[in-house]
Tab-separated table of C-alpha atoms in Angstrom:
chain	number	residue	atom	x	y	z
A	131	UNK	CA	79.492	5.194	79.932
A	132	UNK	CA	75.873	4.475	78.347
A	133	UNK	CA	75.589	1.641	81.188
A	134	UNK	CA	76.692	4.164	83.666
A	135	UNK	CA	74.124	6.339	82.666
A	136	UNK	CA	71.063	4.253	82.437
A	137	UNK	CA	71.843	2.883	85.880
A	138	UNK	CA	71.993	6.567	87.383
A	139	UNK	CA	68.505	7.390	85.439
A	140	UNK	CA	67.429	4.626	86.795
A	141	UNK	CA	68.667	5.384	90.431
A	142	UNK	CA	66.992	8.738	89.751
A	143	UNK	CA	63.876	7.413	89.086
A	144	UNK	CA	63.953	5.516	92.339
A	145	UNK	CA	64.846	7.967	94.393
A	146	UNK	CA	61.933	9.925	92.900
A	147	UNK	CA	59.621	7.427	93.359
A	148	UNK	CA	60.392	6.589	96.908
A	149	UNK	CA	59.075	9.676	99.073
A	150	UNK	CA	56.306	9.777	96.694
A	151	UNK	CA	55.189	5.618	97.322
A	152	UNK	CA	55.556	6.367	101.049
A	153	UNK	CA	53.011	9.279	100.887
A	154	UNK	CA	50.606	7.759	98.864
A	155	UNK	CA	50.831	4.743	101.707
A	156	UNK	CA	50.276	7.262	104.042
A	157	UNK	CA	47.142	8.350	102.244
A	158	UNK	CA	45.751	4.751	101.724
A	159	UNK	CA	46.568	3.655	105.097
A	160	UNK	CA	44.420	6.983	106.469
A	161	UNK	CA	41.311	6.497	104.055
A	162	UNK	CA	41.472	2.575	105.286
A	163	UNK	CA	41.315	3.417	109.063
A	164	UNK	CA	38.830	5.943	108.207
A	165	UNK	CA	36.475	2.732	106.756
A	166	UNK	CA	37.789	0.861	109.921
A	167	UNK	CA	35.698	3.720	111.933
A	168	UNK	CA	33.055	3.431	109.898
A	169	UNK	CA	32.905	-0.744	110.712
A	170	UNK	CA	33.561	0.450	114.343
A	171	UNK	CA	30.038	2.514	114.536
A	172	UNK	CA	27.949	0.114	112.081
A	173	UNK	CA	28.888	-2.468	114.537
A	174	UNK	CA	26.561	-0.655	117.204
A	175	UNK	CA	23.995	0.188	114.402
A	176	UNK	CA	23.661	-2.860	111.824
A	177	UNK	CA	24.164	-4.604	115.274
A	178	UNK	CA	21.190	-3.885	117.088
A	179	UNK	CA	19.356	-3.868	113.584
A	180	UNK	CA	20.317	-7.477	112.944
A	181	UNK	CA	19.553	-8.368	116.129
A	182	UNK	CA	22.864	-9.053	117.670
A	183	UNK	CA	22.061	-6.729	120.872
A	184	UNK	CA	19.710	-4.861	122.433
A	185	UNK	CA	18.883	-1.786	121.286
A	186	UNK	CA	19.672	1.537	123.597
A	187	UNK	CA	18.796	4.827	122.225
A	188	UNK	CA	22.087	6.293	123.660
A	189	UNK	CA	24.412	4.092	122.064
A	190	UNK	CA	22.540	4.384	118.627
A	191	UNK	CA	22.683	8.152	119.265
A	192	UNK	CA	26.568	8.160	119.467
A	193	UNK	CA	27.135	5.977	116.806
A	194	UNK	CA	25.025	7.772	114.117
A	195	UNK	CA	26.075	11.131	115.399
A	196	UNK	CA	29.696	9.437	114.671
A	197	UNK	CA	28.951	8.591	111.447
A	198	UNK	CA	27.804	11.658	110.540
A	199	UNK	CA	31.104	13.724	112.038
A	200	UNK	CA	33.205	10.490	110.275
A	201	UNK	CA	31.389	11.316	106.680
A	202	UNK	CA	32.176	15.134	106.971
A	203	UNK	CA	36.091	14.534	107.237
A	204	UNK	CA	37.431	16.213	103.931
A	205	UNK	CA	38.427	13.183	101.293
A	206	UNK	CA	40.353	15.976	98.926
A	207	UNK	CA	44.022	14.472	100.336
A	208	UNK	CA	43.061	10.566	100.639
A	209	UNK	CA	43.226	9.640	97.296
A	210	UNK	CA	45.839	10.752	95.573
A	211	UNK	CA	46.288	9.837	92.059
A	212	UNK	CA	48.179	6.717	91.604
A	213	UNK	CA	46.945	4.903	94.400
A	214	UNK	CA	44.535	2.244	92.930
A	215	UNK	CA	45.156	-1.890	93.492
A	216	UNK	CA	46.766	-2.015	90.355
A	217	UNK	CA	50.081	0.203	91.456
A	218	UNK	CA	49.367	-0.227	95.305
A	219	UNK	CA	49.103	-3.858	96.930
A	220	UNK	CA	47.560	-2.885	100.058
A	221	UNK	CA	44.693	-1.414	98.404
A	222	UNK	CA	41.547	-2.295	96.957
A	223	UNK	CA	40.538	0.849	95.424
A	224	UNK	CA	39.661	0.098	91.995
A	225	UNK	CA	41.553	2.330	89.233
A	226	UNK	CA	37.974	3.392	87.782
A	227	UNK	CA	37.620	5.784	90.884
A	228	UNK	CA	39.608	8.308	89.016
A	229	UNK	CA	38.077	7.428	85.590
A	230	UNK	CA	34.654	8.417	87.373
A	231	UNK	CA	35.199	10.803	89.813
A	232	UNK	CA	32.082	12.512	89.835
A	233	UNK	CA	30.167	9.451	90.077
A	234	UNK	CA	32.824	7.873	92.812
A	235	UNK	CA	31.985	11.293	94.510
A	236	UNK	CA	28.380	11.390	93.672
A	237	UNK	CA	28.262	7.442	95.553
A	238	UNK	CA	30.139	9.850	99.085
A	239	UNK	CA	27.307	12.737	98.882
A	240	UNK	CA	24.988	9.376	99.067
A	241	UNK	CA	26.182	8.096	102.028
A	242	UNK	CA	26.716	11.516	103.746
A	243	UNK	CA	23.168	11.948	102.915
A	244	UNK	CA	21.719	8.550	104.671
A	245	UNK	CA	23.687	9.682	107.709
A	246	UNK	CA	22.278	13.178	107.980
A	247	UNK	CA	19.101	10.764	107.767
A	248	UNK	CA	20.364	8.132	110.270
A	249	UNK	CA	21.324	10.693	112.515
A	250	UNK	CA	17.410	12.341	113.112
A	251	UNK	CA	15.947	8.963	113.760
A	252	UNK	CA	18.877	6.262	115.528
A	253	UNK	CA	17.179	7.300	119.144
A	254	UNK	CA	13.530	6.704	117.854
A	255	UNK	CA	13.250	3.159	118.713
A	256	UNK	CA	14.257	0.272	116.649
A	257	UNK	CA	11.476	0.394	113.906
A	258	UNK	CA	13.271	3.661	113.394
A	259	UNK	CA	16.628	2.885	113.246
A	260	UNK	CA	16.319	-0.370	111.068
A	261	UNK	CA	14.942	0.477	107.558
A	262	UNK	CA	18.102	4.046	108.333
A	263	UNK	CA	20.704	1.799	108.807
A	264	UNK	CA	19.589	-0.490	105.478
A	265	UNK	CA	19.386	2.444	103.850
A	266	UNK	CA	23.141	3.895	104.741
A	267	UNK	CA	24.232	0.264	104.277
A	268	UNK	CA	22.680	0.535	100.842
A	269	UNK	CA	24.755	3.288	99.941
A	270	UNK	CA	27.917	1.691	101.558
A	271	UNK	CA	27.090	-1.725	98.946
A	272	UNK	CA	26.779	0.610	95.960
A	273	UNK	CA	29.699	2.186	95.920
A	274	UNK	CA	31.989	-1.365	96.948
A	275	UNK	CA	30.445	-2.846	94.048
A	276	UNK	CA	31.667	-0.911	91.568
A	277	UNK	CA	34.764	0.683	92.962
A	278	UNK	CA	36.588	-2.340	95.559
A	279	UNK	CA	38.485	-4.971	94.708
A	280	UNK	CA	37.270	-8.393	95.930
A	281	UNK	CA	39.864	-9.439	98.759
B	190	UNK	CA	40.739	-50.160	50.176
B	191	UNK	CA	42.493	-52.620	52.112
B	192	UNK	CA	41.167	-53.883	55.492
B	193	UNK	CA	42.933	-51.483	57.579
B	194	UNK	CA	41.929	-48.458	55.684
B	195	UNK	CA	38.342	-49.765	55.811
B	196	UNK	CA	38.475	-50.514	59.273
B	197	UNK	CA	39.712	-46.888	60.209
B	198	UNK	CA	37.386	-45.483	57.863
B	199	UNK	CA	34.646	-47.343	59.577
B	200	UNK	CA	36.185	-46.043	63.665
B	201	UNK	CA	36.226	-42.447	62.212
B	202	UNK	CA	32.347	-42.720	60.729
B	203	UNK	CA	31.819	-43.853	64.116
B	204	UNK	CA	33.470	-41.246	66.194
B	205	UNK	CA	31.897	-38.737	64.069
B	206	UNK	CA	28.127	-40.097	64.471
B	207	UNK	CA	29.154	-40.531	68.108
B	208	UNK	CA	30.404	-37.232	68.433
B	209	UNK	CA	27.419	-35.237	66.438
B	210	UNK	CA	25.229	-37.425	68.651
B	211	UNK	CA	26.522	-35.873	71.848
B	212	UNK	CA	27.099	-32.553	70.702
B	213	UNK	CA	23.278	-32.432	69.752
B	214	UNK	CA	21.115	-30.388	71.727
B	215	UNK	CA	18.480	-32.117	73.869
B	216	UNK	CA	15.423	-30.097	75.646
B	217	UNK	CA	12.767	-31.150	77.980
B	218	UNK	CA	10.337	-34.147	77.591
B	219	UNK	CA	7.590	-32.522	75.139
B	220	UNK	CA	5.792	-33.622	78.090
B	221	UNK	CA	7.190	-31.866	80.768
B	222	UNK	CA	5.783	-28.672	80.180
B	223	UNK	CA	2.425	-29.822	78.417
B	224	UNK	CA	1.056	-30.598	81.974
B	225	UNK	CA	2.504	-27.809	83.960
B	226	UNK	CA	0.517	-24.125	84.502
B	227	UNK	CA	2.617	-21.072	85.854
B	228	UNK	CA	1.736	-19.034	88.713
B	229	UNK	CA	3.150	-15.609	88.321
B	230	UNK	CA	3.311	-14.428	92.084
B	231	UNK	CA	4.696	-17.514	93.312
B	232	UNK	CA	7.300	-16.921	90.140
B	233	UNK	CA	8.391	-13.907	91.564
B	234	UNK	CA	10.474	-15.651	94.604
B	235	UNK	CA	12.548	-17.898	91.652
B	236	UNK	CA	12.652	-14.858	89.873
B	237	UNK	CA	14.461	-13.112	92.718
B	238	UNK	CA	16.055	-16.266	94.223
B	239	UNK	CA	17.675	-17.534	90.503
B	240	UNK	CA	19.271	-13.700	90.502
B	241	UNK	CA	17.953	-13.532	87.037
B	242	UNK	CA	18.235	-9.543	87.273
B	243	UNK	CA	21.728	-9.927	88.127
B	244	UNK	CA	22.958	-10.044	84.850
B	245	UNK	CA	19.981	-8.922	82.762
B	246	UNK	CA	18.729	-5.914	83.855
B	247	UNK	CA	20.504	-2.791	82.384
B	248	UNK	CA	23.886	-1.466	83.515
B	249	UNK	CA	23.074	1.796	84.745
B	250	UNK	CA	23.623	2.622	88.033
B	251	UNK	CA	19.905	3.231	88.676
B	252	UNK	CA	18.747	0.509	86.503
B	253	UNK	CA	15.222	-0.818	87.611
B	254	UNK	CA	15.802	-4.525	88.382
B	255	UNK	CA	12.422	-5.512	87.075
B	256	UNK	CA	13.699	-3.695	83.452
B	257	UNK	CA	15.610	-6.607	81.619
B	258	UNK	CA	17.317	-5.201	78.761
B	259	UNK	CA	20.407	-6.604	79.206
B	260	UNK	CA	24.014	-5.392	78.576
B	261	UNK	CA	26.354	-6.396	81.704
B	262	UNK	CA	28.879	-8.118	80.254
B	263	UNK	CA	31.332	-11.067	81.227
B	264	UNK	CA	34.921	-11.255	80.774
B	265	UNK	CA	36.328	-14.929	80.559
B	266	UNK	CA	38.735	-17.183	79.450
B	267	UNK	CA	36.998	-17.845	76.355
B	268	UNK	CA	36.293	-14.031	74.991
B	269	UNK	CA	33.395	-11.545	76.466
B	270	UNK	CA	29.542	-12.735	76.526
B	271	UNK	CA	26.843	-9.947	77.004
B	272	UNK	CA	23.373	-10.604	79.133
B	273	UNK	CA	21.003	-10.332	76.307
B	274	UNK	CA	17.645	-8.858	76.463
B	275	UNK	CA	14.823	-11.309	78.313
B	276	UNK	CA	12.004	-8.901	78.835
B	277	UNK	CA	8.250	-9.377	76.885
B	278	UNK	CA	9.648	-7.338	74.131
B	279	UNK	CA	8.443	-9.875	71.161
B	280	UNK	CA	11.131	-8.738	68.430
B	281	UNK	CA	14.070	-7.922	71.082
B	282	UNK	CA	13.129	-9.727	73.981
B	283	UNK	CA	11.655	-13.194	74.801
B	284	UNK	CA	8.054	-12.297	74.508
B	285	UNK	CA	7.154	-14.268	71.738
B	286	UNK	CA	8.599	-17.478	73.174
B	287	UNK	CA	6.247	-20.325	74.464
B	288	UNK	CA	6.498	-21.947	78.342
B	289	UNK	CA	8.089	-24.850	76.353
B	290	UNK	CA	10.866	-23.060	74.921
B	291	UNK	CA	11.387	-20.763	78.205
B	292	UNK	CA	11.660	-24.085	79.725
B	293	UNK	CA	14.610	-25.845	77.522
B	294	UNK	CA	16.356	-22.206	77.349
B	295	UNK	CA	16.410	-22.393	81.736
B	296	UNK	CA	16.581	-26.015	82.164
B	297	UNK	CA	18.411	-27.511	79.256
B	298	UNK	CA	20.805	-24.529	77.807
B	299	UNK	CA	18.811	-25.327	74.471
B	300	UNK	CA	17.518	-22.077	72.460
B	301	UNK	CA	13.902	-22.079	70.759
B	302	UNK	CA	16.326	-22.403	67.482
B	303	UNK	CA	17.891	-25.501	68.944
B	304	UNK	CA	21.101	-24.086	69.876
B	305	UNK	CA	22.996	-24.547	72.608
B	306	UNK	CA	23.395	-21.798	75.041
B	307	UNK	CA	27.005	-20.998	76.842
B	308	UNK	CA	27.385	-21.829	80.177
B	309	UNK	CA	27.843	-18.104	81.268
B	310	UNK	CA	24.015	-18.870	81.501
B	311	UNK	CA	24.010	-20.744	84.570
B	312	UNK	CA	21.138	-23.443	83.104
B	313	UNK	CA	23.516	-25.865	84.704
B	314	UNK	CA	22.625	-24.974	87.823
B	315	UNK	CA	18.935	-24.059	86.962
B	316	UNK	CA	18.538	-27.900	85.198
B	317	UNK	CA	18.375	-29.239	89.073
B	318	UNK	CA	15.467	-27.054	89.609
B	319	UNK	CA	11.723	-28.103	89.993
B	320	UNK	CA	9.923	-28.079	86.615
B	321	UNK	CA	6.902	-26.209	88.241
B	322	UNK	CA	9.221	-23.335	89.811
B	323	UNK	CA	10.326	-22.567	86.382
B	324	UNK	CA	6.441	-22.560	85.047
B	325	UNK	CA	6.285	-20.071	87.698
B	326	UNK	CA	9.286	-17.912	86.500
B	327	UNK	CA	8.104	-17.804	83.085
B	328	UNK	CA	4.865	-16.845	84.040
B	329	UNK	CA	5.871	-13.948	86.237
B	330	UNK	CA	8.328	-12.449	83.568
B	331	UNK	CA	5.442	-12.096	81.392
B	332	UNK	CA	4.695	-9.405	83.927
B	333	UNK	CA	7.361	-7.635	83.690
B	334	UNK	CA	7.939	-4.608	81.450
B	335	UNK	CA	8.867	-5.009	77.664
B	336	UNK	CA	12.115	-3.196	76.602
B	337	UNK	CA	12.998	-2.610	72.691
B	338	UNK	CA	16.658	-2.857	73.262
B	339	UNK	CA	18.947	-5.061	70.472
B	340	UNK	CA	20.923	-8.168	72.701
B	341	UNK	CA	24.690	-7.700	71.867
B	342	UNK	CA	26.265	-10.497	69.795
B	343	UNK	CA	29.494	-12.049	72.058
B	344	UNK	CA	32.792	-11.386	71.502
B	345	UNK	CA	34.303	-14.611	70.988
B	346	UNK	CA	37.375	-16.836	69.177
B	347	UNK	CA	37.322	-19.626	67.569
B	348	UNK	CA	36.319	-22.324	68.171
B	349	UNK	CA	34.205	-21.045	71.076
B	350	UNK	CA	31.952	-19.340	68.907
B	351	UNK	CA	30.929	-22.430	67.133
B	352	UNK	CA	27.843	-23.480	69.533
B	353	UNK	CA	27.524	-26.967	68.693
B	354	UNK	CA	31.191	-27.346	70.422
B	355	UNK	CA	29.362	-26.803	73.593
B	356	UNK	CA	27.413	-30.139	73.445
B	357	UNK	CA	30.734	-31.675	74.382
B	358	UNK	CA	31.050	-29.556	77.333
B	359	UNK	CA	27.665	-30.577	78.392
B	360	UNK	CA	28.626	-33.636	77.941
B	361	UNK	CA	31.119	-33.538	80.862
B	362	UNK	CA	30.098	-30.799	83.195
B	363	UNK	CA	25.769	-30.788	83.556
B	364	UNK	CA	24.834	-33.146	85.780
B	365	UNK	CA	21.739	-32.817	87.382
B	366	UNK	CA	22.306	-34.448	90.526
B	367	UNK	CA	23.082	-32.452	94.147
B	368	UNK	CA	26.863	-32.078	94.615
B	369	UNK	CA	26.028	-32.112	98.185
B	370	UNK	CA	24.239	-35.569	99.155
B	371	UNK	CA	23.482	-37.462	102.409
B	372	UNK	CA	21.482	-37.390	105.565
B	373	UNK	CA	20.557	-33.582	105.115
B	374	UNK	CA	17.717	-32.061	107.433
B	375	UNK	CA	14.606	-31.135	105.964
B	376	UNK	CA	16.102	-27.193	106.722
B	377	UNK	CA	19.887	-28.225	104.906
B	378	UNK	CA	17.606	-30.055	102.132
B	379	UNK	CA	15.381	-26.519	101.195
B	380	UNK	CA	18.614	-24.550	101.235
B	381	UNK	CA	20.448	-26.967	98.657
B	382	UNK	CA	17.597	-26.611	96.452
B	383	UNK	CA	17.803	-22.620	97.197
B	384	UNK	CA	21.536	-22.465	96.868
B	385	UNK	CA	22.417	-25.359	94.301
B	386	UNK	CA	19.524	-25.115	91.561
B	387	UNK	CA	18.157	-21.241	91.832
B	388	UNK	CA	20.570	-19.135	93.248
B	389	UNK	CA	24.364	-20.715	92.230
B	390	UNK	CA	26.509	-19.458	94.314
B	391	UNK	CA	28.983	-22.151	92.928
B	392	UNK	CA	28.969	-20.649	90.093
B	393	UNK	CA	31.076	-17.754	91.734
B	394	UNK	CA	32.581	-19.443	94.822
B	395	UNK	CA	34.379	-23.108	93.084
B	396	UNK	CA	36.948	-23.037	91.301
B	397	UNK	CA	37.286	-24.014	87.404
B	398	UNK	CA	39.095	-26.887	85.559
B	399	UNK	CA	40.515	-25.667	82.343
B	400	UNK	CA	37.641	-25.996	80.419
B	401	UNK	CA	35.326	-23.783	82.924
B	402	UNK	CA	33.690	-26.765	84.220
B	403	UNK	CA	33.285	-26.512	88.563
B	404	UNK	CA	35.581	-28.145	90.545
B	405	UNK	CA	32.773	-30.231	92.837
B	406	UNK	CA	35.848	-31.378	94.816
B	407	UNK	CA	36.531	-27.819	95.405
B	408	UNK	CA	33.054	-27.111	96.470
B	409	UNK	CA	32.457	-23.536	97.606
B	410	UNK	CA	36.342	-23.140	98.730
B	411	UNK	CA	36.681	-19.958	97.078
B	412	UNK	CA	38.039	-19.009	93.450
B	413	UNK	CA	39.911	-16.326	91.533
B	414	UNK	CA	37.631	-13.576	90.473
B	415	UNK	CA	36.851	-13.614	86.471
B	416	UNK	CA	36.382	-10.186	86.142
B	417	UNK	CA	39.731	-8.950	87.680
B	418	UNK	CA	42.434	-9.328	90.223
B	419	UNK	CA	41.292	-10.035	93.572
B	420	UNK	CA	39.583	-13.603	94.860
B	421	UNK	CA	36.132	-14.644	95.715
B	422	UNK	CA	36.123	-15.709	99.034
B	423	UNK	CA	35.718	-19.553	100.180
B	424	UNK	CA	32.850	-19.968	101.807
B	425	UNK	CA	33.018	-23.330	102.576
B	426	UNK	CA	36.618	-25.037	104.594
B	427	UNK	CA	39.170	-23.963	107.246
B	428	UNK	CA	39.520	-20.391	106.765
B	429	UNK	CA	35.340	-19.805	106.742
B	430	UNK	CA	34.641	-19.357	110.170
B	431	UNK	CA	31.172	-18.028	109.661
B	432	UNK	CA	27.865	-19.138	111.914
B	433	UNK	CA	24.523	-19.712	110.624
B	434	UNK	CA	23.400	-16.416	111.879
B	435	UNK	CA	26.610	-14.860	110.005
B	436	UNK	CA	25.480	-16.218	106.749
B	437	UNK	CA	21.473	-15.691	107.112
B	438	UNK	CA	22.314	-11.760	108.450
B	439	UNK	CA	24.731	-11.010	105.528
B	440	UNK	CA	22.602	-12.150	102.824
B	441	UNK	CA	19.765	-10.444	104.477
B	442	UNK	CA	21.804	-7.050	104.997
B	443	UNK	CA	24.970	-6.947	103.491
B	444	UNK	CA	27.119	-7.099	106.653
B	445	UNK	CA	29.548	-8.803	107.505
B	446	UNK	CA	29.681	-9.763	111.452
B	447	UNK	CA	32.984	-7.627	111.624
B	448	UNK	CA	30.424	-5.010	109.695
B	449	UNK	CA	32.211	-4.504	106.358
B	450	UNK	CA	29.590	-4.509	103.976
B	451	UNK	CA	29.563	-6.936	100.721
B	452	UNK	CA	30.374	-5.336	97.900
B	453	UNK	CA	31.841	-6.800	94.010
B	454	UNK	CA	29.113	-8.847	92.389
B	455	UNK	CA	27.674	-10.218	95.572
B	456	UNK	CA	26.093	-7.125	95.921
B	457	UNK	CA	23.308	-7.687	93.590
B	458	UNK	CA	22.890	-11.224	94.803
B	459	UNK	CA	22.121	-9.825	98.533
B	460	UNK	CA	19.983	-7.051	96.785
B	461	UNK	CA	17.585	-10.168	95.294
B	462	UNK	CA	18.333	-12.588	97.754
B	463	UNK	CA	17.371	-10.372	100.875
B	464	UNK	CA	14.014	-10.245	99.969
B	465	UNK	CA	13.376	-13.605	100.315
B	466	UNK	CA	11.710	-14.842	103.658
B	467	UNK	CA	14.294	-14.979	106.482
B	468	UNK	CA	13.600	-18.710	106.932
B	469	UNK	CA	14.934	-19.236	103.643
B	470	UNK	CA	17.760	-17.239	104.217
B	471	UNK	CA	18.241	-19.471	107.730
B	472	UNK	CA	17.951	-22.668	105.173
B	473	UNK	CA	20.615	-21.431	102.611
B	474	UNK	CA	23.120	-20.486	105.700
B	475	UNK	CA	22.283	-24.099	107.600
B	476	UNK	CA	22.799	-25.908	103.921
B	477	UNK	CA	26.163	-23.079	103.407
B	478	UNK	CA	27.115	-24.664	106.716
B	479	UNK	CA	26.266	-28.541	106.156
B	480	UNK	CA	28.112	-27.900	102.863
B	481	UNK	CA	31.614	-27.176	104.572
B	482	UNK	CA	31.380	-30.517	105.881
B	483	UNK	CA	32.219	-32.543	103.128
C-alpha cells in the first residue's frame, strides 16, 4: 500500500508538472523568436555597418524603427520563474537572471535606450548609423556575457 | 647496507635531485632585459592585444578596464584562483617591481620571490612573445592608475597549492615554439604571433588533458566551458564554416554573420581586441583560417 502510494504521489507530481513544463516552453520559445527578430533587423544594421552592403537610408530606417517597436514588447510573461538552462535544455538563460533581476532588467532599459538612440540617427548617413549600431550592439554583449549560456 | 639497498638509495637521491632540478623555477637571461627599454604607447596595443584587463580589472559591471584591481575569479578542476591586483599600487599592486621581474612574471610564470605562477596566468602563451613587446607592456602599465586593493589568496587543495609542484607541469606543457608551423604568409605569420603569444585564444578554444595542459592536436576545435555548462565553440575544423571577413568583423564588432552577438567571456576579448587596427584583426582571422588547416 506504501508502494501504491508513492507511485500515485509521484504520478501526481507529474501530472502537475506537465502543463506547467509546456508553458514555460511556450514562454522560452516566444522570448527566443523575439531575439531571432532582433538578429533579423541587426542583419540590415550591423550589416551595412560592417560593410556587408550598401547602405540605404530607408532600409536602416525600418530596421531601427523595428528595433525600437521589438524592445517595447512587454517582457513581464517571458520569463517565468523556473525557466533557466539548468531546469530547461533549450535554453540558455542563465539562472542568475532571477538572482539579479534588477540588474538583468537594468541591462533591457540599456538596450531600449540605444534604440530610442539608433532610431533618430539610422537615416543620417553611415557615419551616423555606425558608432549607433556599436553602441546598441554594446548593450546586446553586456547583457550575453553575464546572463547566456555559451552554446 | 647491502648492494641493492645502496643502489636504490643511490636511484632515489637521483630522482630527487632530478626532480627538485626540474621543478625549480627558471626566469629570463639576466641579460634579456638589461638591454631592452620600454615604450609605453607602443605597450598599450600588447596591453590590449594580451587581454590583460580581462581578468584583472575589477568585477563590477562598470569597471574601468584601465583600473586593475583584480578580483574575477576562475573556477577549475584544481580549486578557484582569483586575478590579483597588477596596477602601480607599490604595497598591493606591482608597482614596486623592476622590468626584470615584470619580465620573468609574463614570460617565465616565475614571481619576483621565485615562485612559480599557475597556469591560470596564461605566461605559457605570453613566453612565445617578443622580449621588446613585453618591455613595452611593462612600461605602459606604469601608466596606468594605482589601486590599494588586497589580491585574494586562491582557494586551492592539496597538492595544488604547493607551487613548486608546478615546475613539473612546466616541465611538460610550456613550450615556446608555434603550434602552428610551415609555409605561413607574412599576413598568417603576424596573426600567429597576435593569436598564439598575446592574445591566447587557445587557452579558451583547445581542449585539456587531465592535467590542464592544451591538447595541440586538438588545436582550436572547441572545448567544454570551465566556468559552467555550455561549450566554447571550435573555431578551427568541419563544423567552423567561418570566412576571413567573418572572423576579422566579429572580433571587430561582436557579430556574428547570422548577427547574434558574442557574449560569455569572449565578450571582453572583442571589447580589447576591437581596438586594435583592422589589419591586425584581418591577420588574426587569415592565421584563425590557416590554422584550421592542419
Amino acid at each position: 500500500m506504501a508502494f501504491f502510494k508513492v507511485i500515485s504521489g509521484a504520478a501526481l507530481a507529474v501530472a502537475l508538472a506537465a502543463p506547467a513544463l509546456a508553458q514555460d516552453m511556450n514562454a522560452v520559445q516566444a522570448r527566443q523568436g523575439q531575439f531571432k527578430l532582433y538578429g533579423h533587423n541587426l542583419a540590415v544594421l550591423g550589416g551595412m555597418a560592417q560593410g556587408r552592403m550598401d547602405y540605404d537610408a530607408e532600409m536602416a530606417q525600418t530596421a531601427a524603427d523595428n528595433m525600437f517597436h521589438l524592445t517595447r514588447h512587454d517582457q513581464s510573461r517571458l520569463w517565468p520563474e523556473g525557466t533557466d538552462s539548468s531546469a530547461i535544455m533549450e535554453t540558455r538563460a542563465k539562472a542568475e537572471i532571477w538572482e539579479n533581476l534588477d540588474d538583468f532588467t537594468a541591462k533591457f532599459v540599456a538596450l531600449q535606450e540605444a534604440t530610442a538612440a539608433l532610431q533618430g540617427v539610422a537615416g543620417n548617413g553611415l557615419d551616423a548609423l555606425r558608432p549607433a549600431v556599436g553602441a546598441m550592439g554594446a548593450t546586446c554583449g553586456a547583457c550575453h556575457e553575464v546572463y547566456r549560456e555559451e552554446s | 647496507m647491502n648492494r641493492i639497498g645502496a643502489l636504490l638509495l643511490g636511484l632515489g637521491t637521483a630522482a630527487v635531485a632530478v626532480g627538485w632540478y626540474i621543478t625549480q623555477p627558471v626566469g629570463l637571461p639576466e641579460t634579456v632585459s638589461e638591454r631592452l627599454t620600454g615604450d609605453a604607447l607602443a605597450g598599450e596595443r600588447i596591453f590590449l592585444a594580451g587581454g590583460c584587463a580581462s581578468c584583472h580589472m575589477g568585477t563590477e559591471d562598470d569597471a574601468d578596464p584601465k583600473l586593475l584591481r583584480g578580483g574575477a575569479e576562475f573556477v577549475t578542476q584544481f580549486g578557484t584562483f582569483y586575478a590579483p591586483n597588477i596596477s602601480p599600487d607599490p604595497e598591493h599592486g606591482i608597482g614596486g617591481w623592476t622590468q626584470a621581474q615584470f619580465m620573468d612574471a609574463v614570460m617565465r610564470g616565475v614571481s619576483p620571490e621565485g615562485q612559480h605562477y599557475y597556469p591560470a596566468f596564461p605566461y605559457t602563451s605570453y613566453a612565445k612573445a617578443d622580449p621588446q613587446d613585453i618591455a613595452d607592456l611593462y612600461a605602459y602599465m606604469q601608466t596606468l592608475p594605482a589601486d590599494a586593493t588586497p589580491s585574494r589568496a586562491h582557494d586551492l587543495g592539496f597538492p595544488f597549492n604547493i607551487r613548486r609542484s608546478l615546475g613539473v607541469w612546466k616541465a611538460l606543457y610550456m613550450d615556446r615554439d608555434w603550434v602552428v608551423t610551415g609555409d605561413l604568409t607574412a599576413q598568417e605569420s603576424e596573426g600567429r604571433y597576435l593569436a598564439e603569444a598575446l592574445a591566447h585564444c587557445a587557452e579558451c578554444h583547445t581542449p585539456r588533458d587531465a592535467l590542464g595542459g592544451l591538447d595541440t592536436g586538438a588545436w582550436l576545435t572547441g572545448a567544454p566551458n570551465p566556468s559552467g555548462s555550455g561549450r566554447i565553440p571550435a573555431i578551427a575544423g568541419d563544423e567552423f564554416t567561418w570566412t576571413a571577413f567573418d572572423i576579422s568583423a566579429y572580433l571587430e564588432t561582436g557579430f556574428t554573420p547570422s548577427f547574434d552577438v558574442a557574449g560569455g567571456s569572449m565578450a571582453k576579448v572583442i571589447a580589447n581586441l576591437g581596438q586594435l587596427e583592422k589589419s591586425e584583426l584581418d591577420a588574426i582571422a587569415a592565421y584563425i583560417l590557416r590554422a584550421g588547416q592542419r
